[in-house]
PDB file of C-alpha atoms in Angstrom:
ATOM      1  CA  MET Z  60      23.633 100.663 194.689  1.00  0.00           C
ATOM      2  CA  ASP Z  61      24.024 104.040 196.364  1.00  0.00           C
ATOM      3  CA  ILE Z  62      26.585 105.656 194.092  1.00  0.00           C
ATOM      4  CA  LYS Z  63      28.191 108.808 195.482  1.00  0.00           C
ATOM      5  CA  LEU Z  64      30.870 111.139 194.198  1.00  0.00           C
ATOM      6  CA  SER Z  65      34.004 110.895 196.326  1.00  0.00           C
ATOM      7  CA  SER Z  66      36.460 112.931 194.266  1.00  0.00           C
ATOM      8  CA  LEU Z  67      36.240 114.567 190.872  1.00  0.00           C
ATOM      9  CA  PHE Z  68      38.908 117.215 190.563  1.00  0.00           C
ATOM     10  CA  PHE Z  69      39.591 117.755 186.891  1.00  0.00           C
ATOM     11  CA  CYS Z  70      39.711 121.515 187.480  1.00  0.00           C
ATOM     12  CA  LEU Z  71      42.141 121.229 190.383  1.00  0.00           C
ATOM     13  CA  GLY Z  72      44.262 118.826 188.383  1.00  0.00           C
ATOM     14  CA  THR Z  73      44.281 121.256 185.464  1.00  0.00           C
ATOM     15  CA  ILE Z  74      45.213 124.295 187.565  1.00  0.00           C
ATOM     16  CA  PHE Z  75      47.747 122.718 189.890  1.00  0.00           C
ATOM     17  CA  GLY Z  76      49.052 120.150 187.434  1.00  0.00           C
ATOM     18  CA  MET Z  77      50.737 122.925 185.444  1.00  0.00           C
ATOM     19  CA  ALA Z  78      53.391 122.966 188.158  1.00  0.00           C
ATOM     20  CA  GLN Z  79      53.746 119.200 188.266  1.00  0.00           C
ATOM     21  CA  ASN Z  80      55.659 119.102 184.977  1.00  0.00           C
ATOM     22  CA  ASP Z  81      58.428 121.161 186.546  1.00  0.00           C
ATOM     23  CA  SER Z  82      60.317 118.233 188.066  1.00  0.00           C
ATOM     24  CA  LEU Z  83      63.992 117.525 188.511  1.00  0.00           C
ATOM     25  CA  SER Z  84      65.558 114.650 186.571  1.00  0.00           C
ATOM     26  CA  SER Z  85      67.843 112.225 188.396  1.00  0.00           C
ATOM     27  CA  PRO Z  86      69.353 108.760 187.925  1.00  0.00           C
ATOM     28  CA  PHE Z  87      67.837 107.975 191.338  1.00  0.00           C
ATOM     29  CA  PHE Z  88      64.270 107.979 190.012  1.00  0.00           C
ATOM     30  CA  LYS Z  89      62.361 107.431 186.787  1.00  0.00           C
ATOM     31  CA  SER Z  90      59.621 109.667 185.404  1.00  0.00           C
ATOM     32  CA  TYR Z  91      56.451 108.348 183.753  1.00  0.00           C
ATOM     33  CA  ASP Z  92      55.111 111.769 182.834  1.00  0.00           C
ATOM     34  CA  GLU Z  93      54.851 110.798 179.155  1.00  0.00           C
ATOM     35  CA  LYS Z  94      52.600 107.842 179.977  1.00  0.00           C
ATOM     36  CA  VAL Z  95      48.884 107.664 180.658  1.00  0.00           C
ATOM     37  CA  THR Z  96      48.493 106.333 184.201  1.00  0.00           C
ATOM     38  CA  SER Z  97      45.279 104.503 185.079  1.00  0.00           C
ATOM     39  CA  SER Z  98      44.370 102.775 188.328  1.00  0.00           C
ATOM     40  CA  LEU Z  99      41.655 101.146 190.419  1.00  0.00           C
ATOM     41  CA  TYR Z 100      41.720 101.788 194.145  1.00  0.00           C
ATOM     42  CA  PHE Z 101      40.136 101.065 197.508  1.00  0.00           C
ATOM     43  CA  ILE Z 102      40.296 103.931 199.999  1.00  0.00           C
ATOM     44  CA  ASP Z 103      39.150 104.526 203.564  1.00  0.00           C
ATOM     45  CA  THR Z 104      39.379 108.144 204.725  1.00  0.00           C
ATOM     46  CA  SER Z 105      38.180 109.579 208.023  1.00  0.00           C
ATOM     47  CA  ASN Z 106      38.486 112.642 210.220  1.00  0.00           C
ATOM     48  CA  SER Z 107      37.748 111.978 213.909  1.00  0.00           C
ATOM     49  CA  PHE Z 108      37.847 114.370 216.868  1.00  0.00           C
ATOM     50  CA  GLU Z 109      38.275 114.173 220.623  1.00  0.00           C
ATOM     51  CA  PHE Z 110      36.879 116.888 222.919  1.00  0.00           C
ATOM     52  CA  LEU Z 111      38.297 117.293 226.439  1.00  0.00           C
ATOM     53  CA  PHE Z 112      36.961 119.903 228.867  1.00  0.00           C
ATOM     54  CA  ASP Z 113      36.623 120.564 232.592  1.00  0.00           C
ATOM     55  CA  SER Z 114      33.200 119.961 234.135  1.00  0.00           C
ATOM     56  CA  GLY Z 115      33.278 121.039 237.766  1.00  0.00           C
ATOM     57  CA  SER Z 116      35.729 118.838 239.642  1.00  0.00           C
ATOM     58  CA  GLN Z 117      36.347 116.333 236.856  1.00  0.00           C
ATOM     59  CA  LYS Z 118      37.507 116.243 233.269  1.00  0.00           C
ATOM     60  CA  GLU Z 119      35.039 115.228 230.582  1.00  0.00           C
ATOM     61  CA  HIS Z 120      35.930 113.393 227.413  1.00  0.00           C
ATOM     62  CA  LEU Z 121      33.934 112.969 224.195  1.00  0.00           C
ATOM     63  CA  SER Z 122      35.013 111.184 221.027  1.00  0.00           C
ATOM     64  CA  LEU Z 123      33.389 112.135 217.722  1.00  0.00           C
ATOM     65  CA  ILE Z 124      33.732 109.174 215.372  1.00  0.00           C
ATOM     66  CA  PRO Z 125      32.500 109.591 211.784  1.00  0.00           C
ATOM     67  CA  ASN Z 126      30.102 107.053 210.329  1.00  0.00           C
ATOM     68  CA  ARG Z 127      32.861 105.807 208.038  1.00  0.00           C
ATOM     69  CA  LYS Z 128      32.547 104.815 204.420  1.00  0.00           C
ATOM     70  CA  ALA Z 129      34.781 102.531 202.403  1.00  0.00           C
ATOM     71  CA  GLN Z 130      35.105 103.576 198.783  1.00  0.00           C
ATOM     72  CA  ILE Z 131      36.336 102.121 195.535  1.00  0.00           C
ATOM     73  CA  GLY Z 132      37.144 104.158 192.479  1.00  0.00           C
ATOM     74  CA  ALA Z 133      39.164 104.728 189.351  1.00  0.00           C
ATOM     75  CA  ASN Z 134      41.750 107.306 188.347  1.00  0.00           C
ATOM     76  CA  ILE Z 135      43.286 108.336 185.052  1.00  0.00           C
ATOM     77  CA  SER Z 136      45.966 110.961 184.552  1.00  0.00           C
ATOM     78  CA  TYR Z 137      48.065 112.325 181.716  1.00  0.00           C
ATOM     79  CA  LYS Z 138      50.287 115.367 182.047  1.00  0.00           C
ATOM     80  CA  PHE Z 139      48.208 118.039 183.815  1.00  0.00           C
ATOM     81  CA  ILE Z 140      44.915 116.100 183.550  1.00  0.00           C
ATOM     82  CA  ASP Z 141      44.019 114.106 186.660  1.00  0.00           C
ATOM     83  CA  ILE Z 142      40.495 112.710 187.113  1.00  0.00           C
ATOM     84  CA  SER Z 143      39.187 110.399 189.851  1.00  0.00           C
ATOM     85  CA  TYR Z 144      35.736 109.004 190.512  1.00  0.00           C
ATOM     86  CA  GLY Z 145      34.732 106.860 193.478  1.00  0.00           C
ATOM     87  CA  PHE Z 146      31.619 105.477 195.140  1.00  0.00           C
ATOM     88  CA  SER Z 147      30.615 103.651 198.342  1.00  0.00           C
ATOM     89  CA  PRO Z 148      29.082 100.241 197.540  1.00  0.00           C
ATOM     90  CA  LYS Z 149      26.677  98.697 200.027  1.00  0.00           C
ATOM     91  CA  PHE Z 150      28.443  95.330 200.075  1.00  0.00           C
ATOM     92  CA  PHE Z 151      31.213  96.792 202.275  1.00  0.00           C
ATOM     93  CA  GLU Z 152      30.446  96.210 205.950  1.00  0.00           C
ATOM     94  CA  GLU Z 153      31.266  99.840 206.817  1.00  0.00           C
ATOM     95  CA  ASN Z 154      28.600 101.085 204.388  1.00  0.00           C
ATOM     96  CA  LYS Z 155      25.615  99.002 205.542  1.00  0.00           C
ATOM     97  CA  ASP Z 156      24.420 101.277 208.382  1.00  0.00           C
ATOM     98  CA  ASN Z 157      25.366 104.730 207.161  1.00  0.00           C
ATOM     99  CA  SER Z 158      21.944 106.293 207.837  1.00  0.00           C
ATOM    100  CA  ASP Z 159      22.242 109.037 205.204  1.00  0.00           C
ATOM    101  CA  SER Z 160      25.835 109.801 206.221  1.00  0.00           C
ATOM    102  CA  LYS Z 161      27.942 111.574 203.617  1.00  0.00           C
ATOM    103  CA  LEU Z 162      31.632 111.787 202.840  1.00  0.00           C
ATOM    104  CA  PHE Z 163      33.239 113.937 200.159  1.00  0.00           C
ATOM    105  CA  THR Z 164      37.013 114.272 199.833  1.00  0.00           C
ATOM    106  CA  ILE Z 165      39.392 116.027 197.487  1.00  0.00           C
ATOM    107  CA  SER Z 166      43.140 115.739 197.829  1.00  0.00           C
ATOM    108  CA  THR Z 167      45.772 116.915 195.379  1.00  0.00           C
ATOM    109  CA  ARG Z 168      49.444 117.804 195.383  1.00  0.00           C
ATOM    110  CA  PHE Z 169      51.562 119.881 193.027  1.00  0.00           C
ATOM    111  CA  TYR Z 170      55.265 120.533 192.656  1.00  0.00           C
ATOM    112  CA  HIS Z 171      57.673 123.249 191.630  1.00  0.00           C
ATOM    113  CA  LYS Z 172      61.264 122.023 191.565  1.00  0.00           C
ATOM    114  CA  LYS Z 173      61.992 121.116 195.228  1.00  0.00           C
ATOM    115  CA  TRP Z 174      58.789 122.665 196.609  1.00  0.00           C
ATOM    116  CA  MET Z 175      55.572 120.725 197.251  1.00  0.00           C
ATOM    117  CA  GLN Z 176      52.079 121.929 198.075  1.00  0.00           C
ATOM    118  CA  SER Z 177      49.292 119.607 199.218  1.00  0.00           C
ATOM    119  CA  ILE Z 178      45.635 120.598 199.448  1.00  0.00           C
ATOM    120  CA  THR Z 179      42.979 118.594 201.310  1.00  0.00           C
ATOM    121  CA  PHE Z 180      39.212 119.029 201.538  1.00  0.00           C
ATOM    122  CA  ILE Z 181      37.052 116.727 203.707  1.00  0.00           C
ATOM    123  CA  ASN Z 182      33.313 117.132 204.199  1.00  0.00           C
ATOM    124  CA  GLN Z 183      31.612 114.649 206.552  1.00  0.00           C
ATOM    125  CA  LYS Z 184      28.013 114.333 207.761  1.00  0.00           C
ATOM    126  CA  GLY Z 185      26.942 111.889 210.468  1.00  0.00           C
ATOM    127  CA  PHE Z 186      28.961 111.185 213.641  1.00  0.00           C
ATOM    128  CA  TYR Z 187      28.803 108.920 216.668  1.00  0.00           C
ATOM    129  CA  ILE Z 188      29.613 110.185 220.151  1.00  0.00           C
ATOM    130  CA  GLU Z 189      31.435 107.522 222.136  1.00  0.00           C
ATOM    131  CA  ASP Z 190      30.923 107.967 225.894  1.00  0.00           C
ATOM    132  CA  ASP Z 191      29.129 105.868 228.525  1.00  0.00           C
ATOM    133  CA  VAL Z 192      26.442 105.415 225.857  1.00  0.00           C
ATOM    134  CA  THR Z 193      26.721 105.671 222.072  1.00  0.00           C
ATOM    135  CA  LEU Z 194      24.794 108.565 220.539  1.00  0.00           C
ATOM    136  CA  PHE Z 195      24.355 109.150 216.819  1.00  0.00           C
ATOM    137  CA  LEU Z 196      24.266 112.736 215.495  1.00  0.00           C
ATOM    138  CA  PRO Z 197      23.022 112.298 211.922  1.00  0.00           C
ATOM    139  CA  ARG Z 198      23.058 116.024 211.046  1.00  0.00           C
ATOM    140  CA  LEU Z 199      26.426 116.963 212.536  1.00  0.00           C
ATOM    141  CA  ARG Z 200      28.649 118.113 209.698  1.00  0.00           C
ATOM    142  CA  THR Z 201      32.360 118.904 209.680  1.00  0.00           C
ATOM    143  CA  THR Z 202      34.162 120.653 206.859  1.00  0.00           C
ATOM    144  CA  LYS Z 203      37.953 120.742 206.733  1.00  0.00           C
ATOM    145  CA  ILE Z 204      40.153 122.562 204.220  1.00  0.00           C
ATOM    146  CA  GLY Z 205      43.866 123.180 204.339  1.00  0.00           C
ATOM    147  CA  GLY Z 206      47.221 121.924 203.249  1.00  0.00           C
ATOM    148  CA  THR Z 207      50.952 121.693 203.739  1.00  0.00           C
ATOM    149  CA  THR Z 208      53.861 123.498 202.090  1.00  0.00           C
ATOM    150  CA  SER Z 209      57.062 121.416 202.042  1.00  0.00           C
ATOM    151  CA  TYR Z 210      60.646 121.656 200.794  1.00  0.00           C
ATOM    152  CA  VAL Z 211      62.649 118.556 199.779  1.00  0.00           C
ATOM    153  CA  PHE Z 212      66.359 119.016 200.506  1.00  0.00           C
ATOM    154  CA  ASN Z 213      67.770 115.921 198.790  1.00  0.00           C
ATOM    155  CA  ASP Z 214      67.672 115.963 194.967  1.00  0.00           C
ATOM    156  CA  LYS Z 215      68.058 112.174 194.946  1.00  0.00           C
ATOM    157  CA  PHE Z 216      64.809 111.610 196.829  1.00  0.00           C
ATOM    158  CA  SER Z 217      61.493 111.279 194.940  1.00  0.00           C
ATOM    159  CA  PHE Z 218      58.440 112.278 196.969  1.00  0.00           C
ATOM    160  CA  LYS Z 219      56.268 111.650 193.907  1.00  0.00           C
ATOM    161  CA  THR Z 220      57.015 107.944 194.381  1.00  0.00           C
ATOM    162  CA  ILE Z 221      55.033 108.182 197.634  1.00  0.00           C
ATOM    163  CA  ALA Z 222      52.317 110.577 196.485  1.00  0.00           C
ATOM    164  CA  ASN Z 223      51.500 109.214 193.018  1.00  0.00           C
ATOM    165  CA  GLN Z 224      52.740 106.811 190.381  1.00  0.00           C
ATOM    166  CA  LYS Z 225      54.095 109.285 187.836  1.00  0.00           C
ATOM    167  CA  GLU Z 226      57.581 108.689 189.223  1.00  0.00           C
ATOM    168  CA  TRP Z 227      59.453 105.729 190.732  1.00  0.00           C
ATOM    169  CA  GLN Z 228      62.512 105.680 192.984  1.00  0.00           C
ATOM    170  CA  THR Z 229      65.166 103.434 191.381  1.00  0.00           C
ATOM    171  CA  LYS Z 230      67.922 103.782 194.018  1.00  0.00           C
ATOM    172  CA  SER Z 231      67.340 104.092 197.766  1.00  0.00           C
ATOM    173  CA  ALA Z 232      67.378 107.631 199.124  1.00  0.00           C
ATOM    174  CA  GLY Z 233      65.943 109.743 201.927  1.00  0.00           C
ATOM    175  CA  SER Z 234      65.465 113.408 202.664  1.00  0.00           C
ATOM    176  CA  PHE Z 235      64.867 115.910 205.423  1.00  0.00           C
ATOM    177  CA  ILE Z 236      61.635 117.807 204.644  1.00  0.00           C
ATOM    178  CA  PRO Z 237      60.419 120.808 206.698  1.00  0.00           C
ATOM    179  CA  ASN Z 238      56.665 121.500 206.520  1.00  0.00           C
ATOM    180  CA  LEU Z 239      54.297 124.377 207.199  1.00  0.00           C
ATOM    181  CA  SER Z 240      50.663 123.313 207.639  1.00  0.00           C
ATOM    182  CA  PHE Z 241      47.432 125.281 207.973  1.00  0.00           C
ATOM    183  CA  TYR Z 242      43.906 123.879 208.362  1.00  0.00           C
ATOM    184  CA  TYR Z 243      40.449 125.311 208.964  1.00  0.00           C
ATOM    185  CA  THR Z 244      37.636 123.112 210.342  1.00  0.00           C
ATOM    186  CA  ASN Z 245      33.983 124.048 210.789  1.00  0.00           C
ATOM    187  CA  PHE Z 246      31.590 122.106 213.045  1.00  0.00           C
ATOM    188  CA  ASP Z 247      27.859 122.551 212.408  1.00  0.00           C
ATOM    189  CA  LEU Z 248      25.054 120.731 214.269  1.00  0.00           C
ATOM    190  CA  ASN Z 249      22.562 121.666 211.530  1.00  0.00           C
ATOM    191  CA  ASP Z 250      19.774 121.881 214.116  1.00  0.00           C
ATOM    192  CA  GLY Z 251      18.063 124.864 212.452  1.00  0.00           C
ATOM    193  CA  SER Z 252      18.989 127.422 215.124  1.00  0.00           C
ATOM    194  CA  GLY Z 253      21.951 128.783 213.179  1.00  0.00           C
ATOM    195  CA  GLY Z 254      24.038 129.203 216.316  1.00  0.00           C
ATOM    196  CA  GLU Z 255      25.400 125.742 217.036  1.00  0.00           C
ATOM    197  CA  HIS Z 256      28.671 125.849 215.134  1.00  0.00           C
ATOM    198  CA  SER Z 257      32.369 126.261 215.867  1.00  0.00           C
ATOM    199  CA  ASP Z 258      35.357 127.443 213.848  1.00  0.00           C
ATOM    200  CA  VAL Z 259      38.774 125.911 214.415  1.00  0.00           C
ATOM    201  CA  TYR Z 260      42.039 127.200 212.945  1.00  0.00           C
ATOM    202  CA  LEU Z 261      45.386 125.497 213.356  1.00  0.00           C
ATOM    203  CA  ALA Z 262      48.898 126.115 212.069  1.00  0.00           C
ATOM    204  CA  THR Z 263      51.991 124.004 212.666  1.00  0.00           C
ATOM    205  CA  LEU Z 264      55.670 123.889 211.719  1.00  0.00           C
ATOM    206  CA  SER Z 265      57.175 120.399 211.554  1.00  0.00           C
ATOM    207  CA  ALA Z 266      60.407 118.641 210.620  1.00  0.00           C
ATOM    208  CA  SER Z 267      60.074 115.338 208.791  1.00  0.00           C
ATOM    209  CA  TYR Z 268      62.337 112.662 207.396  1.00  0.00           C
ATOM    210  CA  PHE Z 269      61.276 110.248 204.650  1.00  0.00           C
ATOM    211  CA  TYR Z 270      63.185 107.322 203.223  1.00  0.00           C
ATOM    212  CA  ASN Z 271      62.485 105.210 200.130  1.00  0.00           C
ATOM    213  CA  LEU Z 272      64.105 101.775 200.373  1.00  0.00           C
ATOM    214  CA  VAL Z 273      64.319 100.192 196.921  1.00  0.00           C
ATOM    215  CA  ILE Z 274      64.690  96.411 196.666  1.00  0.00           C
ATOM    216  CA  LYS Z 275      65.890  95.081 193.292  1.00  0.00           C
ATOM    217  CA  GLU Z 276      64.498  98.215 191.584  1.00  0.00           C
ATOM    218  CA  LYS Z 277      60.923  96.832 191.477  1.00  0.00           C
ATOM    219  CA  PHE Z 278      59.979  96.754 195.166  1.00  0.00           C
ATOM    220  CA  LEU Z 279      59.731  99.696 197.535  1.00  0.00           C
ATOM    221  CA  VAL Z 280      59.289 100.159 201.261  1.00  0.00           C
ATOM    222  CA  SER Z 281      58.811 103.802 202.223  1.00  0.00           C
ATOM    223  CA  ALA Z 282      58.339 105.391 205.630  1.00  0.00           C
ATOM    224  CA  GLY Z 283      58.292 108.890 207.069  1.00  0.00           C
ATOM    225  CA  LEU Z 284      57.661 110.613 210.388  1.00  0.00           C
ATOM    226  CA  SER Z 285      57.017 114.276 211.104  1.00  0.00           C
ATOM    227  CA  PRO Z 286      56.804 115.752 214.641  1.00  0.00           C
ATOM    228  CA  GLY Z 287      55.882 119.426 214.953  1.00  0.00           C
ATOM    229  CA  PHE Z 288      54.273 122.165 217.003  1.00  0.00           C
ATOM    230  CA  GLY Z 289      52.095 125.222 216.488  1.00  0.00           C
ATOM    231  CA  PHE Z 290      48.869 126.778 217.753  1.00  0.00           C
ATOM    232  CA  ASN Z 291      45.156 126.040 217.713  1.00  0.00           C
ATOM    233  CA  ASP Z 292      42.270 128.537 217.791  1.00  0.00           C
ATOM    234  CA  VAL Z 293      38.888 127.138 218.882  1.00  0.00           C
ATOM    235  CA  ASP Z 294      36.323 129.961 218.671  1.00  0.00           C
ATOM    236  CA  GLY Z 295      38.913 132.496 219.860  1.00  0.00           C
ATOM    237  CA  ASP Z 296      40.512 130.284 222.540  1.00  0.00           C
ATOM    238  CA  VAL Z 297      44.166 129.993 221.424  1.00  0.00           C
ATOM    239  CA  SER Z 298      46.488 127.302 222.815  1.00  0.00           C
ATOM    240  CA  PRO Z 299      49.680 125.417 221.871  1.00  0.00           C
ATOM    241  CA  LEU Z 300      49.344 122.421 219.577  1.00  0.00           C
ATOM    242  CA  TYR Z 301      51.482 119.381 218.837  1.00  0.00           C
ATOM    243  CA  GLU Z 302      51.523 117.428 215.576  1.00  0.00           C
ATOM    244  CA  VAL Z 303      52.569 113.909 214.623  1.00  0.00           C
ATOM    245  CA  THR Z 304      52.324 112.854 210.971  1.00  0.00           C
ATOM    246  CA  GLY Z 305      53.305 109.474 209.600  1.00  0.00           C
ATOM    247  CA  SER Z 306      53.415 107.685 206.257  1.00  0.00           C
ATOM    248  CA  PHE Z 307      54.050 104.080 205.257  1.00  0.00           C
ATOM    249  CA  LYS Z 308      53.996 102.553 201.781  1.00  0.00           C
ATOM    250  CA  ILE Z 309      54.766  99.163 200.256  1.00  0.00           C
ATOM    251  CA  GLY Z 310      54.830  99.058 196.471  1.00  0.00           C
ATOM    252  CA  TYR Z 311      55.709  97.071 193.358  1.00  0.00           C
ATOM    253  CA  ASN Z 312      56.475  98.734 190.045  1.00  0.00           C
ATOM    254  CA  VAL Z 313      57.413  97.941 186.454  1.00  0.00           C
ATOM    255  CA  ASP Z 314      56.975 100.276 183.512  1.00  0.00           C
ATOM    256  CA  SER Z 315      53.463  99.103 182.645  1.00  0.00           C
ATOM    257  CA  PHE Z 316      52.086  97.816 185.974  1.00  0.00           C
ATOM    258  CA  PHE Z 317      52.158  98.952 189.600  1.00  0.00           C
ATOM    259  CA  SER Z 318      50.528  98.109 192.898  1.00  0.00           C
ATOM    260  CA  PHE Z 319      50.849  99.549 196.388  1.00  0.00           C
ATOM    261  CA  ILE Z 320      49.400  99.881 199.870  1.00  0.00           C
ATOM    262  CA  ASN Z 321      49.658 103.333 201.428  1.00  0.00           C
ATOM    263  CA  LEU Z 322      48.807 104.460 204.975  1.00  0.00           C
ATOM    264  CA  ASN Z 323      48.921 108.112 206.077  1.00  0.00           C
ATOM    265  CA  PHE Z 324      47.851 109.699 209.340  1.00  0.00           C
ATOM    266  CA  THR Z 325      48.013 113.110 210.991  1.00  0.00           C
ATOM    267  CA  ASP Z 326      47.341 113.736 214.696  1.00  0.00           C
ATOM    268  CA  PHE Z 327      46.938 117.232 216.154  1.00  0.00           C
ATOM    269  CA  VAL Z 328      46.970 117.197 219.968  1.00  0.00           C
ATOM    270  CA  GLN Z 329      46.293 120.317 222.048  1.00  0.00           C
ATOM    271  CA  ASP Z 330      48.205 121.373 225.124  1.00  0.00           C
ATOM    272  CA  THR Z 331      46.567 120.096 228.335  1.00  0.00           C
ATOM    273  CA  ASN Z 332      46.302 123.637 229.762  1.00  0.00           C
ATOM    274  CA  ALA Z 333      43.760 124.700 227.142  1.00  0.00           C
ATOM    275  CA  LYS Z 334      40.241 125.410 228.435  1.00  0.00           C
ATOM    276  CA  ILE Z 335      38.640 123.447 225.608  1.00  0.00           C
ATOM    277  CA  ARG Z 336      40.882 120.846 224.034  1.00  0.00           C
ATOM    278  CA  LEU Z 337      40.176 119.497 220.566  1.00  0.00           C
ATOM    279  CA  ASN Z 338      42.377 116.675 219.353  1.00  0.00           C
ATOM    280  CA  ASP Z 339      42.085 116.156 215.605  1.00  0.00           C
ATOM    281  CA  ASN Z 340      42.998 113.024 213.670  1.00  0.00           C
ATOM    282  CA  PHE Z 341      42.607 112.295 209.981  1.00  0.00           C
ATOM    283  CA  SER Z 342      43.906 109.224 208.223  1.00  0.00           C
ATOM    284  CA  THR Z 343      43.858 107.476 204.859  1.00  0.00           C
ATOM    285  CA  PHE Z 344      44.315 103.838 203.912  1.00  0.00           C
ATOM    286  CA  LYS Z 345      44.636 103.131 200.187  1.00  0.00           C
ATOM    287  CA  PHE Z 346      45.187 100.023 198.074  1.00  0.00           C
ATOM    288  CA  THR Z 347      45.827 100.547 194.360  1.00  0.00           C
ATOM    289  CA  LEU Z 348      46.321  98.500 191.196  1.00  0.00           C
ATOM    290  CA  GLY Z 349      47.412 100.408 188.120  1.00  0.00           C
ATOM    291  CA  TYR Z 350      48.462 100.242 184.483  1.00  0.00           C
ATOM    292  CA  ARG Z 351      50.500 102.663 182.365  1.00  0.00           C
ATOM    293  CA  PHE Z 352      50.352 102.939 178.588  1.00  0.00           C
ATOM    294  CA  ASN Z 353      51.338 105.282 175.810  1.00  0.00           C
ATOM    295  CA  PRO Z 354      48.765 107.984 175.041  1.00  0.00           C
ATOM    296  CA  PRO Z 355      46.701 107.568 171.880  1.00  0.00           C
ATOM    297  CA  LYS Z 356      48.251 109.474 169.003  1.00  0.00           C
ATOM    298  CA  LYS Z 357      45.321 111.886 168.635  1.00  0.00           C
ATOM    299  CA  ILE Z 358      45.324 112.785 172.335  1.00  0.00           C
ATOM    300  CA  LYS Z 359      49.073 113.414 172.282  1.00  0.00           C
ATOM    301  CA  GLU Z 360      48.715 115.639 169.202  1.00  0.00           C
ATOM    302  CA  VAL Z 361      45.944 117.676 170.867  1.00  0.00           C
ATOM    303  CA  TYR Z 362      47.991 118.048 174.047  1.00  0.00           C
ATOM    304  CA  ASP Z 363      51.155 119.093 172.162  1.00  0.00           C
ATOM    305  CA  LYS Z 364      49.245 121.728 170.193  1.00  0.00           C
ATOM    306  CA  ALA Z 365      47.625 123.088 173.356  1.00  0.00           C
ATOM    307  CA  ASN Z 366      50.967 123.050 175.147  1.00  0.00           C
ATOM    308  CA  LYS Z 367      52.589 125.165 172.430  1.00  0.00           C
ATOM    309  CA  LYS Z 368      49.819 127.756 172.615  1.00  0.00           C
ATOM    310  CA  ILE Z 369      49.169 127.866 176.360  1.00  0.00           C
ATOM    311  CA  LYS Z 370      52.680 126.888 177.601  1.00  0.00           C
ATOM    312  CA  PHE Z 371      51.658 124.431 180.384  1.00  0.00           C
TER     313      PHE Z 371
END
């Protein structure tokens, strides 16, 4: 089996997790920060692109579709420690014809009171061009890094219920959440010439609303939508940019067990007046089964001693 690392971010979890303990308490949600949270998951992540440009008297259109990989993995977290490991087994249909394609993703989020910061890293190698004929570019690599800074207005709303399972909304609530996003993407053909690459920068400001609907305390239906606007810079060509971000989650939760399906997508669409238009879409589908338990006594003692000295 072709085992590949999909995400191992102990260091990121250690650095950014220091801020995760700074959360607000509320009768509208329950914290599981004192528990060890373990889970098994299936995840499908992709970052696809659409190029539109003028060619003489007509407009040309190219879609860059990544040679996708379905992954399964495991996660364990306690306090500031958060470790995940995933791989792409060959028995998934999506993984049978990957032709040396690669996918590496890291995604983490940390909190400080009502502020949130997400960080995303996606590295993909191997794309298909969908046009009149299908062409495979095995060496084309894209690297994306960026994130979103957000502010949650409503103290009764738990965004952690959507993002992870260290908290659970116990009474229905929603919140208006403004966001500031910035992403950098590099395209590299890897053809040996050293000149076939492009740098893309984008920044957007968006206004979102999320709502967690709780059904009999154990079931949750969550949804959110975020329209926004900003600018895009493709190798120095700057143009307006529009953003649509969405999230949908169905979950079940008791103190020891949880399960959920989570779908997130972000679309960046350039203004039609741009000379070279690059529409950018990245999405994640995730199914998770998890179990919470009390930390072993020795581990808790080590953490408490470290916490007193280092002040996490």
